[in-house]
Amino acid sequence: MPDVQPLVRDFVLKLKRRKVEGSHAVARQTAELLRSVVSQHRMGSSANQAAALADAVRAVGEQLIAANPIELAVGNIVRRVLHIIKEEDISATAVGIEGLSVTVDSDDEYDSEHDDRPSLSAAVLAAHARNALRAPSLQTLLEDIPVSPAISRTASSAGDSDGKSKSAGDKSSTRKLKHDVIAAIGDLIDEIDSCYEPISEQAVELIHQNEVILTLGRSRTVKEFLYAAKEKKRSFRVFVAEGAPRYQGHILAKELVEKGVQTTVITDSAVFAMISRVNMVIVGAHAVMANGGVIAPVGMNMVALAAQRHAVPFVVVAGSHKLCPLYPHNPEVSLNELKSPSDLLDFGEFSDCMNFSTQDGSLLLNVVNPTFDYVPPKLVSLFITDTGGHSPSYMYRLIAEYYSADDLVVRRKSTS
């Protein structure tokens, strides 16, 4: 893929340097890159074109995931594309099977005398179904069929014309597979772009008149959700915890006020003091894990504990591109990342104590600035996704619809 490698290297560099952040932007750009990878991939003469295409996607996916493991949306999209390739290959195989007749043992003499067409037995179809990921060509569909005398006579008379038509059919099915995969990835990109609309449509059912909502930091999904409720003439108030040390809550508060939403900014440490006045907590997520746990901005676990203590519903809104098929204990999952200490301390102000150390040489002053919190599923009341509302216990079933079990670890399969 000589034409795609510069694009891959450029995106890998952006991920490493954190020039692309946020699940939505990362997911969209990953999907666009993989669409280019599929488009530029040269379909060779190997027996299983779907496997070759999937291996090309895995090769790029490995590089992207390694560049920034904390951006789980990258791995999510790579796995979604691998699942798409398998689905389209199976669909093409099923279409190939529909063109062939299936016979069952019959006593009808008329059928046996007048039907000289090649046929597939149920046993052959069953064997083929167990190996559904083979190349969707007529040759692989028929290679296990016993050759009858009638078919032998037909094959011998056909000569080279059959070989030519078979080759043309293989090329046609290969082109169709590639075209269908590209179209499906395009649908995935549209799904990522439009995820806010179906989530926002559910706001009216959740937010009622004169309620008080609490949120932490800034999430575009939460913002669009609250906008939709305001547009439906709902009157409510929002407490925005500022989300230190990046203070993204200040930006969200300004955006809500511009839309006419009554907003109160509070410090993160004031959440417990204010939670008793709140009717519902609505927050975004960095990723939703297979067990229903949530990786969210730092401070979110504290908010969830406060909500549980006061029996306040804790609602998470997230698009389907944030649904991760991995569990928090999987070694492939990076739960956190440490940001620069300069977000917390002014080096000029603390420069006089930076070199203080104990007798064994260890520093007296250490600064830890984590990016994310993990919220266990027992603290989550409801998930709102672009497919509807779901309980934490249902998330693993929802996630299973988007991914294949053998793609959880993105790694090129050995050719040996």
Coordinates of C-alpha atoms in Angstrom, one line a residue:
M1 CA 0.0 0.0 0.0
P2 CA 2.6 2.6 -1.1
D3 CA 0.0 5.4 -1.5
V4 CA -1.5 4.9 2.0
Q5 CA 1.7 4.7 4.1
P6 CA 2.3 8.5 4.2
L7 CA -1.3 8.9 5.5
V8 CA -0.7 6.2 8.1
R9 CA 2.6 7.7 9.3
D10 CA 1.0 11.2 9.5
F11 CA -1.9 10.0 11.6
V12 CA 0.4 7.9 13.9
L13 CA 2.5 11.0 14.5
K14 CA -0.6 13.0 15.4
L15 CA -1.8 10.3 17.8
K16 CA 1.7 10.1 19.5
R17 CA 1.9 13.9 19.8
R18 CA -1.7 14.1 21.1
K19 CA -2.7 16.5 18.3
V20 CA -5.9 14.5 17.8
E21 CA -7.9 14.1 21.0
G22 CA -11.4 13.3 21.9
S23 CA -13.3 10.1 21.0
H24 CA -15.4 11.6 18.2
A25 CA -12.4 13.2 16.3
V26 CA -10.2 10.1 16.8
A27 CA -13.0 7.7 15.7
R28 CA -13.9 9.6 12.6
Q29 CA -10.3 10.1 11.4
T30 CA -9.5 6.4 12.1
A31 CA -12.5 5.4 10.0
E32 CA -11.5 7.7 7.2
L33 CA -8.0 6.3 7.2
L34 CA -9.1 2.7 7.1
R35 CA -11.5 3.5 4.3
S36 CA -8.4 4.8 2.3
V37 CA -6.5 1.6 3.3
V38 CA -9.3 -0.6 1.9
S39 CA -9.6 1.5 -1.2
Q40 CA -5.9 1.4 -2.0
H41 CA -5.5 -2.3 -1.1
R42 CA -4.7 -4.4 -4.2
M43 CA -6.7 -7.6 -4.2
G44 CA -4.4 -10.3 -5.4
S45 CA -5.0 -13.8 -6.5
S46 CA -5.0 -15.5 -3.1
A47 CA -7.9 -17.8 -2.3
N48 CA -9.3 -15.8 0.6
Q49 CA -9.5 -12.1 -0.4
A50 CA -11.5 -11.2 2.7
A51 CA -8.7 -12.5 5.0
A52 CA -6.0 -10.6 3.0
L53 CA -8.1 -7.4 3.3
A54 CA -8.6 -7.9 7.0
D55 CA -4.8 -8.5 7.5
A56 CA -4.1 -5.2 5.8
V57 CA -6.5 -3.4 8.2
R58 CA -4.9 -5.2 11.2
A59 CA -1.4 -4.1 10.1
V60 CA -2.5 -0.5 10.1
G61 CA -4.6 -0.9 13.2
E62 CA -1.7 -2.3 15.2
Q63 CA 0.3 0.9 14.5
L64 CA -2.6 3.2 15.4
I65 CA -3.4 1.5 18.7
A66 CA 0.3 1.4 19.7
A67 CA 0.6 5.1 18.9
N68 CA -1.9 6.1 21.7
P69 CA -3.3 3.2 23.7
I70 CA -5.4 5.5 25.9
E71 CA -7.6 6.5 22.9
L72 CA -9.7 3.4 22.9
A73 CA -11.9 4.7 20.1
V74 CA -9.0 3.9 17.7
G75 CA -9.2 0.2 18.6
N76 CA -13.0 0.3 18.5
I77 CA -13.1 1.5 14.9
V78 CA -10.4 -0.9 13.8
R79 CA -12.5 -3.8 15.2
R80 CA -15.7 -2.4 13.7
V81 CA -14.0 -2.4 10.2
L82 CA -12.8 -6.0 10.7
H83 CA -16.3 -7.0 11.7
I84 CA -17.6 -5.2 8.6
I85 CA -15.2 -7.2 6.3
K86 CA -16.4 -10.5 7.8
E87 CA -20.1 -9.5 7.5
E88 CA -19.7 -8.4 3.8
D89 CA -17.8 -11.6 3.0
I90 CA -20.5 -13.8 4.6
S91 CA -23.2 -11.8 2.8
A92 CA -21.4 -12.3 -0.6
T93 CA -21.0 -16.0 0.2
A94 CA -24.7 -16.3 0.9
V95 CA -25.6 -14.6 -2.4
G96 CA -23.3 -17.1 -4.2
I97 CA -25.2 -20.0 -2.5
E98 CA -28.6 -18.6 -3.5
G99 CA -27.6 -19.1 -7.2
L100 CA -27.2 -22.9 -6.7
S101 CA -30.0 -25.4 -6.2
V102 CA -30.2 -27.4 -3.0
T103 CA -31.5 -31.0 -3.2
V104 CA -32.8 -33.4 -0.7
D105 CA -33.3 -37.1 -1.3
S106 CA -36.7 -37.6 -3.1
D107 CA -38.7 -40.4 -4.5
D108 CA -40.1 -38.2 -7.3
E109 CA -39.0 -40.0 -10.5
Y110 CA -39.9 -37.0 -12.6
D111 CA -37.4 -34.8 -10.8
S112 CA -34.6 -37.4 -11.2
E113 CA -35.3 -37.8 -14.9
H114 CA -35.8 -34.2 -15.9
D115 CA -33.5 -32.2 -13.6
D116 CA -29.9 -32.5 -14.9
R117 CA -28.7 -29.2 -13.2
P118 CA -25.7 -29.3 -10.9
S119 CA -27.0 -29.4 -7.3
L120 CA -25.7 -29.0 -3.8
S121 CA -26.6 -31.4 -1.0
A122 CA -27.5 -30.1 2.5
A123 CA -24.3 -31.7 3.8
V124 CA -22.1 -29.7 1.4
L125 CA -23.9 -26.5 2.4
A126 CA -23.4 -27.3 6.0
A127 CA -19.7 -27.9 5.5
H128 CA -19.5 -24.6 3.7
A129 CA -21.3 -22.7 6.4
R130 CA -18.7 -23.9 8.9
N131 CA -16.1 -22.3 6.7
A132 CA -18.0 -19.2 5.8
L133 CA -15.0 -16.9 5.6
R134 CA -13.6 -18.5 2.5
A135 CA -13.4 -16.6 -0.7
P136 CA -16.9 -15.9 -2.1
S137 CA -16.1 -17.4 -5.5
L138 CA -17.9 -20.2 -7.4
Q139 CA -14.8 -22.3 -7.4
T140 CA -14.6 -22.5 -3.6
L141 CA -18.3 -23.1 -3.3
L142 CA -18.2 -26.2 -5.6
E143 CA -14.8 -27.7 -4.8
D144 CA -16.2 -30.3 -2.4
I145 CA -19.1 -31.4 -4.7
P146 CA -18.7 -34.9 -6.2
V147 CA -18.6 -34.7 -9.9
S148 CA -21.4 -36.7 -11.6
P149 CA -21.2 -38.2 -15.1
A150 CA -23.6 -35.5 -16.4
I151 CA -21.6 -32.7 -14.9
S152 CA -18.3 -34.3 -16.2
R153 CA -19.8 -34.3 -19.7
T154 CA -20.9 -30.7 -19.4
A155 CA -17.5 -29.7 -18.0
S156 CA -15.5 -31.4 -20.8
S157 CA -17.7 -29.8 -23.5
A158 CA -17.4 -26.3 -21.9
G159 CA -13.6 -26.3 -22.2
D160 CA -11.7 -23.1 -21.7
S161 CA -14.8 -20.9 -21.8
D162 CA -15.8 -22.2 -18.3
G163 CA -12.3 -21.3 -17.0
K164 CA -12.6 -17.8 -18.4
S165 CA -16.1 -17.2 -17.0
K166 CA -15.0 -18.6 -13.6
S167 CA -12.0 -16.2 -13.5
A168 CA -14.3 -13.3 -14.5
G169 CA -16.7 -14.3 -11.7
D170 CA -13.9 -14.3 -9.2
K171 CA -12.7 -10.8 -10.2
S172 CA -16.3 -9.6 -10.1
S173 CA -16.9 -10.9 -6.6
T174 CA -13.6 -9.5 -5.4
R175 CA -14.5 -6.0 -6.7
K176 CA -18.0 -6.3 -5.1
L177 CA -16.5 -7.3 -1.7
K178 CA -14.2 -4.3 -1.8
H179 CA -16.9 -1.9 -2.9
D180 CA -19.3 -3.1 -0.2
V181 CA -16.7 -2.8 2.5
I182 CA -15.9 0.8 1.4
A183 CA -19.7 1.6 1.4
A184 CA -20.1 0.1 4.9
I185 CA -17.2 2.1 6.3
G186 CA -18.9 5.2 4.8
D187 CA -22.0 4.3 6.7
L188 CA -19.9 4.0 9.8
I189 CA -18.5 7.5 9.4
D190 CA -22.1 8.8 8.9
E191 CA -23.1 7.0 12.1
I192 CA -20.2 8.7 14.0
D193 CA -21.1 12.1 12.7
S194 CA -24.8 11.8 13.4
C195 CA -24.6 10.1 16.8
Y196 CA -25.7 13.2 18.7
E197 CA -29.1 13.4 17.0
P198 CA -30.6 10.1 18.2
I199 CA -29.2 10.6 21.7
S200 CA -30.6 14.1 21.9
E201 CA -34.0 13.0 20.8
Q202 CA -34.3 11.1 24.1
A203 CA -33.7 14.2 26.3
V204 CA -37.4 15.1 26.5
E205 CA -38.2 11.7 28.0
L206 CA -35.5 12.0 30.7
I207 CA -35.4 15.7 31.6
H208 CA -38.6 17.1 33.2
Q209 CA -39.9 20.5 34.1
N210 CA -38.0 22.4 36.8
E211 CA -35.4 19.7 37.4
V212 CA -31.9 20.3 38.5
I213 CA -29.1 18.5 36.5
L214 CA -25.5 18.1 37.5
T215 CA -22.6 17.5 35.1
L216 CA -18.8 17.5 35.3
G217 CA -16.4 19.1 32.8
R218 CA -17.4 19.5 29.2
S219 CA -18.9 16.9 26.9
R220 CA -20.3 17.7 23.5
T221 CA -22.8 14.8 23.8
V222 CA -24.0 16.2 27.1
K223 CA -24.2 19.7 25.6
E224 CA -26.3 18.6 22.7
F225 CA -28.5 16.5 25.0
L226 CA -29.2 19.6 27.2
Y227 CA -29.7 21.8 24.1
A228 CA -32.4 19.4 22.8
A229 CA -34.3 19.6 26.1
K230 CA -34.1 23.4 26.1
E231 CA -35.4 23.5 22.5
K232 CA -38.4 21.4 23.6
K233 CA -39.3 24.2 26.1
R234 CA -38.1 22.3 29.1
S235 CA -37.3 24.6 32.0
F236 CA -34.4 23.2 34.1
R237 CA -31.2 24.3 35.9
V238 CA -27.7 22.9 35.5
F239 CA -24.9 22.7 38.0
V240 CA -21.6 22.4 36.2
A241 CA -18.6 21.1 38.2
E242 CA -15.6 23.0 36.7
G243 CA -13.5 19.9 36.0
A244 CA -10.1 20.9 37.4
P245 CA -7.3 21.1 36.4
R246 CA -8.4 21.7 32.7
Y247 CA -11.5 23.6 33.8
Q248 CA -13.5 22.5 30.8
G249 CA -16.7 23.1 32.8
H250 CA -16.2 26.8 32.4
I251 CA -16.5 26.4 28.6
L252 CA -19.7 24.3 28.9
A253 CA -21.2 26.8 31.3
K254 CA -20.7 29.6 28.8
E255 CA -22.2 27.6 26.0
L256 CA -25.3 26.7 28.1
V257 CA -25.8 30.3 29.1
E258 CA -25.7 31.4 25.5
K259 CA -28.5 29.0 24.8
G260 CA -30.6 30.4 27.7
V261 CA -30.1 27.6 30.2
Q262 CA -29.9 28.6 33.8
T263 CA -26.4 27.5 34.9
T264 CA -24.4 27.4 38.1
V265 CA -20.7 26.7 38.2
I266 CA -19.4 24.9 41.2
T267 CA -16.0 23.6 42.3
D268 CA -15.4 19.8 42.0
S269 CA -15.0 19.6 45.8
A270 CA -18.5 21.1 46.2
V271 CA -20.3 18.2 44.5
F272 CA -21.1 16.4 47.7
A273 CA -22.5 19.6 49.2
M274 CA -24.8 20.3 46.2
I275 CA -25.8 16.8 45.2
S276 CA -28.8 16.7 47.6
R277 CA -30.4 19.5 45.5
V278 CA -29.9 17.6 42.2
N279 CA -32.6 15.4 40.5
M280 CA -30.2 13.7 38.0
V281 CA -26.5 13.5 37.1
I282 CA -25.9 13.5 33.3
V283 CA -22.3 13.0 32.1
G284 CA -20.3 12.0 29.1
A285 CA -17.7 9.2 28.8
H286 CA -14.3 8.6 27.2
A287 CA -15.2 4.9 26.8
V288 CA -17.8 2.4 27.9
M289 CA -16.3 -1.0 28.7
A290 CA -17.9 -4.5 28.1
N291 CA -18.8 -4.9 31.7
G292 CA -20.7 -1.6 31.8
G293 CA -17.9 0.3 33.5
V294 CA -17.0 3.8 32.3
I295 CA -13.7 5.5 31.7
A296 CA -14.5 9.2 32.1
P297 CA -12.7 12.5 33.0
V298 CA -10.9 12.6 36.4
G299 CA -13.3 13.4 39.2
M300 CA -16.2 11.4 37.8
N301 CA -15.9 8.6 40.3
M302 CA -16.4 11.1 43.1
V303 CA -19.5 12.4 41.4
A304 CA -20.9 8.8 41.0
L305 CA -20.3 8.0 44.6
A306 CA -22.0 11.2 45.7
A307 CA -25.0 10.3 43.5
Q308 CA -25.2 6.8 44.9
R309 CA -25.1 8.1 48.4
H310 CA -28.0 10.4 47.8
A311 CA -30.0 8.1 45.5
V312 CA -29.6 10.4 42.5
P313 CA -29.8 8.7 39.1
F314 CA -26.3 8.7 37.3
V315 CA -26.9 8.7 33.6
V316 CA -24.1 8.3 31.0
V317 CA -24.6 9.5 27.4
A318 CA -22.3 8.1 24.7
G319 CA -22.2 7.3 21.0
S320 CA -21.8 3.7 19.8
H321 CA -18.2 4.5 18.7
K322 CA -17.3 4.7 22.4
L323 CA -18.5 1.1 23.2
C324 CA -15.4 -0.9 23.8
P325 CA -15.5 -4.8 23.6
L326 CA -12.7 -5.1 26.2
Y327 CA -12.9 -5.4 30.0
P328 CA -11.0 -3.1 32.3
H329 CA -8.7 -6.0 33.4
N330 CA -7.6 -6.8 29.9
P331 CA -3.9 -6.1 29.4
E332 CA -4.7 -4.2 26.2
V333 CA -6.6 -1.5 28.1
S334 CA -4.8 1.6 29.3
L335 CA -7.1 3.0 32.0
N336 CA -5.2 6.2 32.6
E337 CA -2.6 8.7 31.4
L338 CA -0.6 11.2 33.5
K339 CA -0.6 14.8 32.2
S340 CA 2.0 17.4 32.8
P341 CA 2.5 18.6 36.4
S342 CA 2.4 22.2 35.0
D343 CA -1.4 21.9 34.9
L344 CA -1.4 21.8 38.7
L345 CA 1.7 23.8 39.8
D346 CA 3.4 26.9 38.6
F347 CA 7.1 25.8 38.3
G348 CA 8.2 29.4 39.0
E349 CA 6.4 29.5 42.3
F350 CA 7.6 26.0 43.4
S351 CA 11.1 26.2 41.9
D352 CA 12.7 26.7 45.3
C353 CA 11.5 23.3 46.6
M354 CA 11.8 21.2 43.4
N355 CA 15.2 19.9 44.4
F356 CA 14.4 19.1 48.0
S357 CA 15.0 15.4 48.7
T358 CA 15.4 12.9 51.5
Q359 CA 18.6 11.3 52.6
D360 CA 18.2 8.4 50.2
G361 CA 17.8 10.8 47.3
S362 CA 14.0 10.6 46.7
L363 CA 12.2 13.9 46.0
L364 CA 10.1 15.4 48.7
L365 CA 7.6 16.9 46.2
N366 CA 5.8 14.7 43.7
V367 CA 2.9 15.8 41.4
V368 CA 0.4 13.3 40.0
N369 CA -2.0 14.6 37.3
P370 CA -4.2 11.7 36.0
T371 CA -6.5 12.2 33.1
F372 CA -9.3 9.7 33.7
D373 CA -11.4 8.0 36.4
Y374 CA -12.9 4.6 36.2
V375 CA -16.6 4.4 37.3
P376 CA -17.7 0.8 38.0
P377 CA -21.1 -0.4 36.5
K378 CA -22.7 -0.6 40.0
L379 CA -22.6 3.2 40.1
V380 CA -24.3 3.8 36.7
S381 CA -28.1 3.9 36.5
L382 CA -28.6 4.2 32.8
F383 CA -26.7 4.4 29.5
I384 CA -28.2 6.6 26.7
T385 CA -26.7 5.7 23.3
D386 CA -27.8 6.3 19.7
T387 CA -29.6 3.0 19.9
G388 CA -31.7 3.9 23.0
G389 CA -31.5 3.5 26.7
H390 CA -29.8 0.5 28.3
S391 CA -28.9 -0.7 31.7
P392 CA -25.2 -1.5 32.5
S393 CA -25.9 -5.2 32.6
Y394 CA -27.1 -5.1 29.0
M395 CA -24.1 -3.4 27.6
Y396 CA -22.1 -6.5 26.8
R397 CA -24.9 -7.8 24.6
L398 CA -25.1 -4.5 22.8
I399 CA -21.4 -4.4 22.3
A400 CA -21.4 -8.0 20.9
E401 CA -23.5 -6.8 18.0
Y402 CA -20.7 -4.5 16.8
Y403 CA -17.6 -6.7 17.1
S404 CA -16.4 -10.2 16.4
A405 CA -15.0 -12.2 19.3
D406 CA -11.8 -13.1 17.5
D407 CA -10.9 -9.5 16.8
L408 CA -10.6 -8.3 20.4
V409 CA -6.8 -8.4 20.1
V410 CA -5.8 -6.6 17.0
R411 CA -2.8 -8.5 15.7
R412 CA -1.8 -9.7 12.3
K413 CA -2.3 -13.4 11.9
S414 CA 0.8 -15.4 11.2
T415 CA 1.3 -16.5 7.6
S416 CA 3.4 -19.5 8.7

